[in-house]
PDB file of C-alpha atoms in Angstrom:
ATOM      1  CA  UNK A 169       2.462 103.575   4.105  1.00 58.00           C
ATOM      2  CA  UNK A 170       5.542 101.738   2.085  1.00 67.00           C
ATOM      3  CA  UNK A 171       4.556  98.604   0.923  1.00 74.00           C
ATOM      4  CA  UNK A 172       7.890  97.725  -0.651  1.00 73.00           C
ATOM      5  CA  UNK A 173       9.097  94.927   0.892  1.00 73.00           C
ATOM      6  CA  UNK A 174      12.833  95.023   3.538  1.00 73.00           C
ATOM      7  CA  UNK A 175      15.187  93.631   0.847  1.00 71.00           C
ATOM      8  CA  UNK A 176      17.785  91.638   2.948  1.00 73.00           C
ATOM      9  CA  UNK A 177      21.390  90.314   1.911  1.00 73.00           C
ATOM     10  CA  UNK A 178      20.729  86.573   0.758  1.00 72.00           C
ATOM     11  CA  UNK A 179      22.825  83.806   2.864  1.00 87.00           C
ATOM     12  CA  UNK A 180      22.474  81.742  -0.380  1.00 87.00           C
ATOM     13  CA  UNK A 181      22.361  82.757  -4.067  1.00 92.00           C
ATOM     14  CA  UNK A 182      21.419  79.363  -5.794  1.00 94.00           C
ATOM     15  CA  UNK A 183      22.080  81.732  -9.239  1.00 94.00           C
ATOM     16  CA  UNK A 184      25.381  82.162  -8.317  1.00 94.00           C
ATOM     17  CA  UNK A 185      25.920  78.760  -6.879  1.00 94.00           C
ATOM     18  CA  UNK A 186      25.021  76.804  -9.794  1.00 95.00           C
ATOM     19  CA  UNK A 187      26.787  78.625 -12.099  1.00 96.00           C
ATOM     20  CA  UNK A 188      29.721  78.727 -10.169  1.00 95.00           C
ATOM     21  CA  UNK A 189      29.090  74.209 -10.125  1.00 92.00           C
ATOM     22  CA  UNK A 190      28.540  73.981 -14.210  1.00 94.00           C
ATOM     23  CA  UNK A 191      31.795  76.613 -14.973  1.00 96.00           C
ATOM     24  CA  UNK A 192      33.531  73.589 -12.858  1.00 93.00           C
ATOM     25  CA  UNK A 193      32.333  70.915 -14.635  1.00 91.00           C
ATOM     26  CA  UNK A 194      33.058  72.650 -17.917  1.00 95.00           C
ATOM     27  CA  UNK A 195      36.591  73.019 -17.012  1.00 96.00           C
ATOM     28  CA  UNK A 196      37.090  69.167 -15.964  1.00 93.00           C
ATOM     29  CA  UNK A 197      35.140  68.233 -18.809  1.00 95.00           C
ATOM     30  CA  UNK A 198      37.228  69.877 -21.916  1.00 96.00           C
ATOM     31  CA  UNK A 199      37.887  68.026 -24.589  1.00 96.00           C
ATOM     32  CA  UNK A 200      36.740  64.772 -23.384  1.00 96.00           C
ATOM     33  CA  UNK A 201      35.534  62.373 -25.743  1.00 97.00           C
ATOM     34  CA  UNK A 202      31.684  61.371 -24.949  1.00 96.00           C
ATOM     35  CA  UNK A 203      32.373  57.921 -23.743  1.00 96.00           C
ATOM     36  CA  UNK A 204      34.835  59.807 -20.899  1.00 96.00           C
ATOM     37  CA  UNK A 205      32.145  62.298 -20.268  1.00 93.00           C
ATOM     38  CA  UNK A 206      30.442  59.597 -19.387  1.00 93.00           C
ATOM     39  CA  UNK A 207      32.321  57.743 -16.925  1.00 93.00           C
ATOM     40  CA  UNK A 208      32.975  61.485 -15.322  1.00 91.00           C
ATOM     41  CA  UNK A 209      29.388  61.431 -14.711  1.00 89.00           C
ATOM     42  CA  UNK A 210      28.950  57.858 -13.631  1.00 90.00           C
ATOM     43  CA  UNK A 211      32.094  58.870 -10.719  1.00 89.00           C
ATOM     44  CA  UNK A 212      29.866  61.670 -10.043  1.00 85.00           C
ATOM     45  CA  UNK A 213      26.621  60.092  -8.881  1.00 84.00           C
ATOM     46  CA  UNK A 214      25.116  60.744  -5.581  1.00 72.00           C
ATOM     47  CA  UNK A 215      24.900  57.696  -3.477  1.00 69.00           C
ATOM     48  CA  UNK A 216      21.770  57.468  -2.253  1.00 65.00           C
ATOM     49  CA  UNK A 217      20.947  55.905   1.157  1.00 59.00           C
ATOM     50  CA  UNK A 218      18.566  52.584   1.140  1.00 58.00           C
TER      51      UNK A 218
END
């Protein structure tokens, strides 16, 4: 009997996807001052339905 489980190819590696989103926002986010930072995140809120 093998009880090791069928190890399939993911369709999505959060892992990868998140680091891949906060090596992005690093980049746009060099050497801005704190009050910029900020705004970047205030342009970056999700608009959520009501």
């Amino acid at each position: 009997m093998n009880n090791k489980p069928n190890i399939t190819e993911k369709e999505f590696d959060t892992v990868k996807f998140f680091r891949e989103v906060k090596e992005k926002i690093a980049k746009e986010t060099k050497g801005m001052t704190f009050a910029e930072f900020k705004e970047y995140l205030n342009r970056r809120k999700l608009k959520l339905a009501r």
